[in-house]
Short mmCIF file of C-alpha atoms in Angstrom, two decimals:
data_model
loop_
_atom_site.label_atom_id
_atom_site.label_comp_id
_atom_site.label_asym_id
_atom_site.label_seq_id
_atom_site.Cartn_x
_atom_site.Cartn_y
_atom_site.Cartn_z
CA MET S 1 98.97 101.53 37.68
CA ALA S 2 101.79 99.64 36.09
CA TYR S 3 105.32 99.90 37.43
CA THR S 4 106.74 102.31 34.87
CA LYS S 5 109.15 104.21 37.08
CA ARG S 6 111.35 102.83 39.82
CA ILE S 7 110.80 104.03 43.36
CA ASP S 8 114.32 105.40 43.72
CA GLY S 9 114.45 106.76 40.17
CA ARG S 10 116.94 104.25 38.77
CA LYS S 11 116.87 102.87 35.24
CA PHE S 12 115.37 99.38 35.06
CA ASN S 13 118.73 97.74 34.40
CA GLU S 14 120.69 99.92 36.78
CA THR S 15 122.00 98.73 40.14
CA ARG S 16 122.25 100.86 43.23
CA GLU S 17 125.59 102.52 43.90
CA ILE S 18 128.18 99.78 44.39
CA LYS S 19 131.06 100.15 46.79
CA ALA S 20 133.70 97.51 47.30
CA LYS S 21 136.90 97.29 49.30
CA ILE S 22 139.33 94.57 50.21
CA GLY S 23 141.38 94.08 53.35
CA VAL S 24 138.77 95.40 55.78
CA VAL S 25 139.43 92.75 58.46
CA PRO S 26 143.16 92.76 59.28
CA ASN S 27 142.99 89.56 61.37
CA ALA S 28 141.57 87.44 58.55
CA ASP S 29 143.61 85.82 55.77
CA GLY S 30 141.41 87.69 53.32
CA SER S 31 138.48 90.04 53.65
CA ALA S 32 136.21 92.32 51.66
CA MET S 33 133.31 94.70 51.96
CA PHE S 34 130.66 94.92 49.25
CA SER S 35 127.60 97.16 49.19
CA PHE S 36 124.57 97.78 47.01
CA GLY S 37 123.31 101.16 48.18
CA ASP S 38 122.22 100.67 51.79
CA THR S 39 122.89 96.92 51.79
CA VAL S 40 126.34 96.29 53.21
CA ALA S 41 128.10 92.93 53.50
CA ILE S 42 131.45 92.16 55.07
CA ALA S 43 133.18 88.86 54.36
CA ALA S 44 136.21 87.42 56.13
CA VAL S 45 138.05 84.30 54.99
CA TYR S 46 140.18 82.11 57.23
CA GLY S 47 142.27 79.29 55.89
CA PRO S 48 142.94 76.85 54.35
CA ARG S 49 143.54 75.62 57.89
CA GLN S 50 143.31 72.38 59.81
CA LEU S 51 139.74 71.17 60.16
CA HIS S 52 138.28 70.36 63.55
CA PRO S 53 136.38 68.25 64.61
CA GLN S 54 138.62 65.69 62.98
CA HIS S 55 135.81 63.41 61.78
CA LEU S 56 134.81 66.07 59.26
CA GLN S 57 138.24 65.93 57.63
CA ASN S 58 138.30 64.56 54.13
CA PRO S 59 141.61 63.18 52.89
CA GLU S 60 140.49 63.69 49.30
CA LYS S 61 139.56 67.35 49.32
CA GLY S 62 139.21 70.50 51.35
CA LEU S 63 135.97 71.76 52.80
CA LEU S 64 134.27 75.11 52.30
CA ARG S 65 132.22 76.41 55.19
CA CYS S 66 130.15 79.56 54.94
CA ASN S 67 128.45 81.36 57.74
CA TYR S 68 126.03 84.17 56.95
CA SER S 69 124.63 86.29 59.71
CA MET S 70 122.60 89.46 59.84
CA LEU S 71 123.60 91.67 62.72
CA SER S 72 120.85 92.51 65.20
CA PHE S 73 120.84 96.20 64.24
CA SER S 74 120.88 95.63 60.47
CA VAL S 75 117.13 96.22 60.07
CA ASN S 76 114.62 98.54 61.75
CA GLU S 77 113.14 95.86 63.96
CA ARG S 78 115.89 94.26 66.03
CA ILE S 79 116.50 90.65 64.99
CA ARG S 80 117.60 88.05 67.48
CA PRO S 81 121.28 87.43 66.95
CA GLY S 82 122.54 83.97 66.15
CA PRO S 83 121.65 81.35 63.57
CA ASN S 84 118.05 80.95 62.43
CA LYS S 85 116.25 79.12 59.64
CA ARG S 86 116.81 81.91 57.13
CA SER S 87 120.51 82.46 57.82
CA THR S 88 121.21 78.73 57.78
CA GLU S 89 119.65 78.50 54.34
CA ILE S 90 121.59 81.47 52.99
CA SER S 91 124.84 80.09 54.41
CA LYS S 92 124.28 76.88 52.50
CA ILE S 93 123.29 78.72 49.31
CA THR S 94 126.43 80.84 49.52
CA GLU S 95 128.53 77.72 49.97
CA TRP S 96 126.99 76.13 46.89
CA SER S 97 127.44 79.17 44.71
CA LEU S 98 131.11 79.57 45.65
CA ALA S 99 132.01 75.88 45.50
CA PRO S 100 132.22 75.59 41.66
CA ALA S 101 134.71 78.46 41.52
CA ILE S 102 137.22 77.50 44.17
CA LEU S 103 139.89 74.83 43.95
CA ILE S 104 140.44 73.54 47.46
CA ASP S 105 141.01 69.95 46.41
CA GLU S 106 144.70 70.82 46.60
CA PHE S 107 144.36 71.11 50.37
CA PRO S 108 143.08 67.82 51.77
CA ASN S 109 141.99 67.66 55.41
CA THR S 110 141.59 71.41 55.60
CA VAL S 111 138.78 73.90 55.76
CA VAL S 112 138.22 77.36 54.32
CA ASP S 113 135.91 79.35 56.54
CA VAL S 114 133.95 82.23 55.07
CA HIS S 115 132.15 84.46 57.53
CA ILE S 116 129.68 86.96 56.12
CA ALA S 117 128.15 89.66 58.28
CA ILE S 118 125.42 92.04 57.21
CA PRO S 119 125.74 95.24 59.24
CA GLN S 120 123.04 97.00 57.24
CA ALA S 121 120.27 95.40 55.18
CA ASP S 122 118.09 96.79 52.41
CA ALA S 123 117.25 93.65 50.36
CA SER S 124 119.66 91.60 48.19
CA THR S 125 121.82 90.80 51.21
CA ARG S 126 122.68 87.32 49.98
CA CYS S 127 123.91 88.74 46.67
CA ALA S 128 126.06 91.34 48.41
CA GLY S 129 127.30 88.55 50.69
CA ILE S 130 128.30 86.29 47.79
CA ASN S 131 130.06 89.18 46.01
CA ALA S 132 131.95 90.08 49.17
CA ALA S 133 132.84 86.43 49.81
CA SER S 134 134.17 86.00 46.28
CA LEU S 135 136.42 89.05 46.70
CA ALA S 136 137.56 87.89 50.12
CA LEU S 137 138.44 84.41 48.82
CA ALA S 138 140.55 85.92 46.04
CA HIS S 139 142.17 88.25 48.56
CA ALA S 140 142.95 85.28 50.82
CA GLY S 141 144.97 83.70 48.01
CA VAL S 142 142.67 80.70 47.72
CA PRO S 143 143.12 79.18 44.25
CA MET S 144 140.04 79.86 42.17
CA LYS S 145 138.95 79.05 38.63
CA GLU S 146 137.09 82.32 38.38
CA LEU S 147 135.26 84.92 40.43
CA VAL S 148 131.61 84.67 41.43
CA THR S 149 129.26 87.58 40.90
CA SER S 150 125.73 87.77 42.18
CA VAL S 151 122.74 90.01 41.63
CA SER S 152 119.03 89.96 42.33
CA ILE S 153 116.64 90.46 39.46
CA GLY S 154 113.07 91.45 40.31
CA LYS S 155 109.82 91.33 38.45
CA ILE S 156 107.85 94.23 39.87
CA ASP S 157 104.33 94.00 38.50
CA LYS S 158 105.24 93.21 34.86
CA GLN S 159 108.59 94.98 34.74
CA LEU S 160 111.98 93.29 35.10
CA VAL S 161 114.40 95.27 37.24
CA ALA S 162 118.01 94.76 38.33
CA ASP S 163 119.10 94.85 41.99
CA VAL S 164 115.88 94.86 43.98
CA SER S 165 115.65 97.24 46.95
CA LYS S 166 113.54 96.69 50.05
CA ALA S 167 110.87 99.15 48.87
CA GLU S 168 110.51 97.27 45.58
CA GLU S 169 110.47 93.90 47.29
CA ASP S 170 107.40 95.07 49.26
CA TYR S 171 105.55 96.31 46.13
CA GLU S 172 102.04 94.84 46.17
CA GLU S 173 100.13 96.39 43.25
CA GLY S 174 99.41 94.50 40.01
CA GLU S 175 101.23 91.19 39.91
CA GLY S 176 103.27 92.11 42.98
CA ALA S 177 106.96 91.52 43.40
CA THR S 178 109.04 88.50 42.39
CA ASP S 179 112.63 88.32 43.57
CA ILE S 180 115.19 86.14 41.78
CA ALA S 181 118.64 85.97 43.31
CA MET S 182 121.27 84.57 40.95
CA SER S 183 125.04 84.12 40.77
CA PHE S 184 127.26 83.78 37.73
CA LEU S 185 130.80 82.53 37.27
CA SER S 186 132.94 85.25 35.77
CA ARG S 187 134.83 83.41 33.03
CA SER S 188 132.55 80.64 31.85
CA GLU S 189 129.47 82.83 32.49
CA LYS S 190 127.66 79.81 33.85
CA LEU S 191 124.89 80.08 36.37
CA ALA S 192 126.20 79.15 39.82
CA HIS S 193 122.98 79.61 41.79
CA ILE S 194 119.44 80.79 41.28
CA GLN S 195 116.57 81.23 43.71
CA LEU S 196 113.05 82.31 42.98
CA ASP S 197 110.64 83.93 45.38
CA GLY S 198 107.29 84.70 43.72
CA LYS S 199 105.65 83.92 40.41
CA ILE S 200 107.13 84.21 36.93
CA SER S 201 106.53 82.64 33.51
CA PRO S 202 109.30 80.54 31.92
CA LYS S 203 109.71 83.11 29.14
CA GLU S 204 110.13 85.96 31.58
CA LEU S 205 112.53 83.86 33.66
CA ASN S 206 114.79 83.46 30.62
CA GLU S 207 114.76 87.21 30.12
CA ALA S 208 115.49 87.71 33.81
CA ILE S 209 118.54 85.44 33.56
CA LYS S 210 119.75 87.39 30.54
CA LEU S 211 119.38 90.66 32.43
CA GLY S 212 121.14 89.06 35.40
CA LEU S 213 124.13 88.09 33.28
CA GLU S 214 124.38 91.58 31.80
CA THR S 215 124.25 93.17 35.25
CA CYS S 216 126.77 90.69 36.65
CA LYS S 217 129.25 91.63 33.94
CA LYS S 218 129.15 95.23 35.15
CA ILE S 219 129.51 94.16 38.78
CA ARG S 220 132.42 91.89 37.90
CA LYS S 221 134.25 94.85 36.37
CA ILE S 222 133.98 96.61 39.73
CA GLN S 223 135.20 93.49 41.57
CA GLU S 224 138.22 93.21 39.28
CA ASP S 225 139.08 96.89 39.61
CA VAL S 226 138.97 96.66 43.39
CA LEU S 227 141.34 93.71 43.46
CA LYS S 228 143.70 95.36 41.01
CA SER S 229 143.85 98.64 42.91
CA ILE S 230 145.72 96.92 45.76
CA LYS S 231 149.03 97.80 44.11
CA ASP S 232 148.30 101.53 43.75
CA GLU S 233 147.19 101.83 47.36
CA LYS S 234 150.23 100.22 48.86
CA GLY S 235 152.76 101.59 46.40
CA GLU S 236 152.00 105.24 47.01
CA LYS S 237 151.83 105.16 50.78
CA MET E 1 177.84 88.01 64.34
CA ASN E 2 177.96 84.64 62.72
CA LYS E 3 178.96 85.05 59.09
CA GLN E 4 178.35 81.43 58.24
CA GLU E 5 174.81 81.76 59.43
CA ILE E 6 174.16 84.52 56.93
CA ASN E 7 175.80 82.63 54.12
CA ARG E 8 173.61 79.64 54.70
CA GLU E 9 170.58 81.87 54.63
CA THR E 10 171.59 83.48 51.36
CA GLU E 11 172.43 80.21 49.68
CA GLU E 12 169.06 78.77 50.56
CA SER E 13 167.23 81.73 49.26
CA VAL E 14 168.79 82.20 45.86
CA GLN E 15 165.91 80.70 43.97
CA GLU E 16 163.33 82.11 46.37
CA GLY E 17 164.58 85.70 46.28
CA TYR E 18 162.79 88.50 44.54
CA ASP E 19 164.28 89.95 41.40
CA ASP E 20 163.87 93.69 41.35
CA SER E 21 165.40 94.28 37.95
CA LYS E 22 162.43 93.22 35.85
CA GLU E 23 159.78 95.58 34.54
CA GLU E 24 156.55 96.58 36.37
CA ARG E 25 154.30 93.65 37.04
CA LYS E 26 150.63 93.44 36.30
CA VAL E 27 148.06 92.30 38.86
CA VAL E 28 145.70 89.52 37.75
CA VAL E 29 142.52 88.17 39.31
CA PRO E 30 141.32 84.54 39.18
CA GLY E 31 139.75 83.65 35.83
CA GLU E 32 141.54 86.40 33.94
CA THR E 33 143.38 85.63 30.71
CA ILE E 34 147.06 86.44 31.19
CA VAL E 35 148.27 85.76 27.64
CA SER E 36 146.94 83.94 24.59
CA GLY E 37 148.97 81.77 22.31
CA ALA E 38 150.14 78.21 21.99
CA ASP E 39 153.79 79.19 22.68
CA TYR E 40 153.25 79.91 26.36
CA LEU E 41 153.39 77.41 29.21
CA PRO E 42 151.36 77.77 32.38
CA GLY E 43 153.42 77.86 35.59
CA GLU E 44 152.35 77.96 39.21
CA GLY E 45 148.99 79.66 39.76
CA ALA E 46 148.09 79.48 36.08
CA VAL E 47 146.38 76.98 33.83
CA ARG E 48 145.82 76.50 30.10
CA GLU E 49 142.30 76.78 28.77
CA GLY E 50 142.25 76.34 25.01
CA GLU E 51 144.43 79.11 23.59
CA ASP E 52 144.58 81.14 26.79
CA ILE E 53 146.72 81.00 29.89
CA VAL E 54 144.34 81.76 32.75
CA ALA E 55 145.19 82.89 36.29
CA GLN E 56 143.99 80.78 39.18
CA LYS E 57 145.19 83.10 41.90
CA PHE E 58 145.13 86.74 42.78
CA GLY E 59 148.68 87.98 42.30
CA LEU E 60 151.40 89.41 40.09
CA ILE E 61 152.36 87.97 36.71
CA GLU E 62 155.89 86.75 36.15
CA HIS E 63 157.18 85.80 32.73
CA SER E 64 160.30 83.72 32.52
CA GLY E 65 160.82 82.78 28.92
CA LYS E 66 157.76 80.85 27.79
CA LEU E 67 156.68 80.09 31.33
CA VAL E 68 154.01 82.33 32.81
CA LYS E 69 153.27 82.13 36.51
CA VAL E 70 151.31 84.05 39.11
CA ILE E 71 153.03 85.10 42.32
CA PRO E 72 150.34 85.29 44.98
CA LEU E 73 150.01 88.50 47.00
CA SER E 74 148.30 86.94 49.96
CA GLY E 75 147.31 83.64 51.45
CA VAL E 76 148.59 81.11 53.91
CA PHE E 77 152.02 79.50 53.74
CA ILE E 78 152.00 76.29 51.71
CA PRO E 79 154.98 74.15 52.73
CA ARG E 80 157.40 73.05 50.02
CA ARG E 81 160.36 70.73 50.26
CA GLY E 82 163.54 72.59 51.14
CA ASN E 83 161.87 75.62 52.73
CA VAL E 84 163.51 77.03 55.84
CA VAL E 85 160.86 77.52 58.48
CA ILE E 86 160.63 78.69 62.05
CA GLY E 87 158.28 76.55 64.11
CA GLN E 88 156.93 76.18 67.60
CA VAL E 89 156.68 72.89 69.47
CA THR E 90 153.06 72.01 70.28
CA ASP E 91 153.36 68.41 71.45
CA MET E 92 155.87 65.67 72.15
CA THR E 93 155.38 62.08 71.05
CA PHE E 94 157.49 58.99 71.72
CA ASN E 95 159.72 59.61 68.71
CA GLY E 96 159.63 63.33 68.06
CA TRP E 97 157.87 66.65 68.27
CA MET E 98 154.64 67.91 66.73
CA THR E 99 155.11 71.49 65.69
CA ASP E 100 153.19 74.44 64.38
CA ILE E 101 154.78 76.04 61.31
CA ASN E 102 152.09 78.62 60.56
CA SER E 103 150.62 76.56 57.72
CA PRO E 104 147.45 74.49 57.21
CA TYR E 105 149.31 71.37 58.19
CA GLN E 106 151.14 70.38 61.34
CA ALA E 107 154.76 69.44 60.95
CA PHE E 108 156.59 66.57 62.59
CA LEU E 109 160.20 66.68 63.71
CA PRO E 110 161.49 63.17 64.46
CA ILE E 111 164.30 62.50 66.92
CA MET E 112 166.18 60.86 64.05
CA GLU E 113 166.59 64.26 62.42
CA THR E 114 168.28 65.95 65.36
CA PRO E 115 171.99 66.65 65.05
CA ARG E 116 172.94 65.12 68.40
CA PHE E 117 171.82 62.28 70.64
CA VAL E 118 168.51 62.92 72.38
CA ASN E 119 167.23 60.80 75.21
CA LYS E 120 163.90 59.31 74.12
CA ASN E 121 162.60 59.52 77.66
CA ASN E 122 163.41 63.15 78.03
CA LEU E 123 162.62 64.96 74.81
CA SER E 124 162.07 68.23 76.63
CA GLU E 125 165.82 68.40 77.26
CA PHE E 126 166.35 69.26 73.63
CA LEU E 127 163.10 71.07 72.74
CA ASN E 128 160.25 71.73 75.11
CA ILE E 129 156.62 72.56 74.38
CA GLY E 130 156.28 76.20 73.37
CA GLU E 131 159.90 76.60 72.30
CA LEU E 132 160.84 77.93 68.90
CA PHE E 133 163.31 76.42 66.48
CA SER E 134 164.49 76.86 62.93
CA SER E 135 164.49 73.91 60.58
CA LYS E 136 164.18 72.77 57.01
CA ILE E 137 161.26 70.95 55.42
CA LYS E 138 162.42 67.45 54.52
CA SER E 139 159.30 66.26 52.78
CA VAL E 140 155.68 67.12 52.19
CA LYS E 141 153.43 64.09 51.97
CA ALA E 142 149.71 63.49 52.15
CA LYS E 143 150.23 62.44 55.75
CA GLY E 144 151.84 65.70 56.70
CA VAL E 145 155.05 67.68 56.75
CA ASP E 146 158.38 66.30 57.98
CA LEU E 147 161.13 68.55 59.25
CA THR E 148 164.84 68.08 59.66
CA LEU E 149 167.52 69.87 61.66
CA GLU E 150 170.30 68.66 59.40
CA GLY E 151 172.27 71.59 58.10
CA ARG E 152 174.07 74.52 59.61
CA GLY E 153 172.38 76.85 62.05
CA PHE E 154 169.20 74.86 62.61
CA GLY E 155 167.94 74.15 66.08
CA ARG E 156 166.42 75.86 69.09
CA LEU E 157 166.20 79.65 68.99
CA GLU E 158 167.35 81.28 72.19
CA GLY E 159 166.75 84.93 73.01
CA GLY E 160 166.14 87.56 70.39
CA MET E 161 162.70 88.34 69.03
CA ILE E 162 160.23 87.03 66.50
CA VAL E 163 158.54 89.18 63.88
CA PHE E 164 155.51 88.00 61.91
CA VAL E 165 155.22 89.02 58.28
CA ASN E 166 152.97 87.94 55.43
CA PRO E 167 154.60 84.74 54.08
CA ASN E 168 154.14 86.06 50.54
CA LYS E 169 156.44 88.99 51.32
CA VAL E 170 159.32 86.78 52.41
CA PRO E 171 161.02 86.74 48.96
CA ARG E 172 161.05 90.54 49.13
CA ILE E 173 162.64 90.53 52.57
CA ILE E 174 165.33 88.17 51.36
CA GLY E 175 165.88 90.17 48.17
CA ARG E 176 167.66 89.09 45.04
CA GLU E 177 170.31 86.57 46.03
CA GLY E 178 169.81 87.62 49.64
CA SER E 179 170.76 91.26 49.05
CA MET E 180 168.04 92.77 51.21
CA ILE E 181 168.54 90.54 54.22
CA LYS E 182 172.30 91.07 54.00
CA LEU E 183 171.77 94.82 54.04
CA ILE E 184 169.56 94.68 57.13
CA ASN E 185 171.98 92.24 58.73
CA ASP E 186 174.98 94.50 58.22
CA GLU E 187 173.23 97.75 59.11
CA SER E 188 171.66 96.50 62.33
CA ASN E 189 174.41 94.13 63.52
CA CYS E 190 171.81 91.46 64.16
CA LYS E 191 171.66 87.82 63.25
CA ILE E 192 168.49 87.34 61.22
CA THR E 193 166.87 84.07 60.24
CA VAL E 194 163.98 84.35 57.81
CA GLY E 195 161.51 81.48 57.72
CA GLN E 196 159.60 81.00 54.48
CA ASN E 197 156.52 80.66 56.66
CA GLY E 198 156.61 84.34 57.59
CA LEU E 199 158.37 84.13 60.94
CA VAL E 200 161.56 86.13 61.23
CA TRP E 201 163.94 85.68 64.13
CA ILE E 202 166.17 88.58 65.08
CA LYS E 203 169.02 88.22 67.52
CA GLY E 204 171.28 91.14 68.32
CA ASP E 205 173.64 92.23 71.04
CA ASN E 206 171.14 94.72 72.43
CA ILE E 207 167.46 95.55 72.19
CA GLU E 208 168.07 98.74 70.17
CA ASP E 209 169.72 96.80 67.34
CA GLU E 210 166.93 94.25 67.34
CA LEU E 211 164.25 96.92 67.22
CA LEU E 212 166.01 98.62 64.32
CA ALA E 213 166.11 95.34 62.40
CA LYS E 214 162.47 94.70 63.23
CA LYS E 215 161.46 98.12 61.93
CA ALA E 216 163.45 97.60 58.75
CA ILE E 217 161.83 94.20 58.14
CA LEU E 218 158.32 95.52 58.70
CA PHE E 219 159.13 98.47 56.45
CA THR E 220 160.28 96.10 53.71
CA ALA E 221 157.15 93.97 54.02
CA GLU E 222 154.85 96.98 53.90
CA LYS E 223 156.55 98.66 50.94
CA SER E 224 156.98 95.47 48.96
CA PHE E 225 155.37 97.04 45.89
CA ILE E 226 157.98 99.75 45.46
CA HIS E 227 160.58 99.60 42.74
CA GLY E 228 164.21 99.82 43.88
CA LEU E 229 163.33 98.87 47.42
CA THR E 230 166.88 98.11 48.56
CA ASP E 231 167.88 101.77 48.32
CA LYS E 232 164.71 102.87 50.12
CA VAL E 233 165.42 100.47 52.97
CA LYS E 234 168.98 101.75 53.20
CA GLU E 235 167.66 105.31 53.44
CA PHE E 236 165.12 104.23 56.02
CA ILE E 237 167.71 102.56 58.24
CA GLU E 238 170.06 105.54 58.02
CA LYS E 239 167.22 107.88 58.95
CA GLU E 240 166.26 105.67 61.89
CA LYS E 241 169.86 105.59 63.03
CA GLY E 242 170.13 109.37 62.68
CA ASP E 243 167.05 109.92 64.83
CA LYS E 244 168.61 107.96 67.66
CA GLU E 245 171.76 110.03 67.84
#
C-alpha cells in the first residue's frame, strides 16, 4: 500500500506543532528553545569571548564552535551521555550551516560557543537544533547577515513529506523512508546545508528542496515573531 | 556626595544616553529589510544591500535623519574609545595591570596612565589583584584594549557595592543627558558610577541607601522598554521609601 495518509494525520506539507521561545537559559548571553512536536532542542550561546587554548586563536577572524548533545533520557532506550560519532558529526554540520550567516570576523581571537541540548527526541533533532541555535545567536546579539532555518524533508515510499517524525523515519513498506535534512538562509534563500539518508532520484531531490524552502519560509515567520515578541513580554510586566 | 563626580558622569554620557522623546521603536531581526530607498544611509548594525537597508543585529531601529541604525537589545560589551568602564585587576606585569572589563578582550592599564607616581616594584600598592577600579578606554587596537586613569574620579573603588546589568541597558540607566542617573543619585543619596560595560558601582553613607539605589537601577534595567521611564522610576523610589517608614 502506498503512503497516502500520514501516520499522525498531518498534511504532506505540514510540520508538527512548532513552539519557540527565547531567553530560556538566563546564564547564557543568548538562548532559545525550539520544538517540532515531541522533538525539543535548547540552544545556549556564549560569547564572543576570549578563546582558549590560545593556539586556536585566529587574529584574522573569530571562531564558531558548536556542541550538539542528546541527553541520556531523550529517547526510550537510554543513550550513553557524552560525545559519540553521531553527535560529533551533527555538531560539525550545525557549525557549517550557521557559519555563512554569522559575521564574527569583527571579533578576532574570540570564540562563539553554541551548545545545543536535546532533552526529548522524535526525529529531526538536528533541524530543531539549528533553528534553536539561529534564534539563540540572534538573541545573543551576534552580528548576522540573516537567520538560518532548517527542516527535514522525507520521501516516504513515493510521497514527499515535510518534517519527518520518528514513526515515518522507520517506515519500511514500498521504497522505504528517505530523510533529507536541509537548512536555508532567510534572506538570500540559499541552501546552507543538506544531508541525505536513503535513496532518491535527482528529479525528486529538486522537488524536495523546493518543498524544503516553502516549509522553511513558514518556520522563519515563527522565528521572527518569537524574536519580535521580546518587547511585548518585557513591556507589560 | 561628590557633585563633581556626578557632573563628570553626565558629561561623558551625553552622546550615550537614551532619548525617551522619540516615537515607539520597531524590533528588527537579522536579515530583515528596515527601509528601502537610495536616500537612507546604513548606520551601526545595518548594511546596504541594493536598494534596501538590512539589519545585521537583533535590536531596535533608530532613525536620525537619513541615518538608520540598529540598537542591539542583547550581547556582550564591545569596547569603544572613550567608554567609562569598571574593571577588575586579574594580573600584574612589569609595567602595568591586566584587567577584566567584562568584554571579549582583556584590557591593559599601564603605569604611565596612573595619576600619581607608582613604584614599579610594588604595583600592588596602587591596585592589587582582584581590586576594582573605574577608568576610561584610551584606545582599542587589534592587540587589545588600553585603559587610562586620566580624568576626574577614576581610580580604585573602595567600599560600596557593584551591580551587574546588561551592558545594552546602560544608556537607559544613564537616561537622556544623564537624567535618570541624576534622579537615582539625588533620591538615594548615593554616589553612582555607571560603567558602559554593565558594571555599576554604588557608594552611599549606609547600606539602606545603597540597596535603594541598587533596586532602582535593577528596576530601570528590567523595565527598559517602557515609555516615560523616568517618572516610573521616581514613583518606584518613592514607593520603596514609603515602605521603609
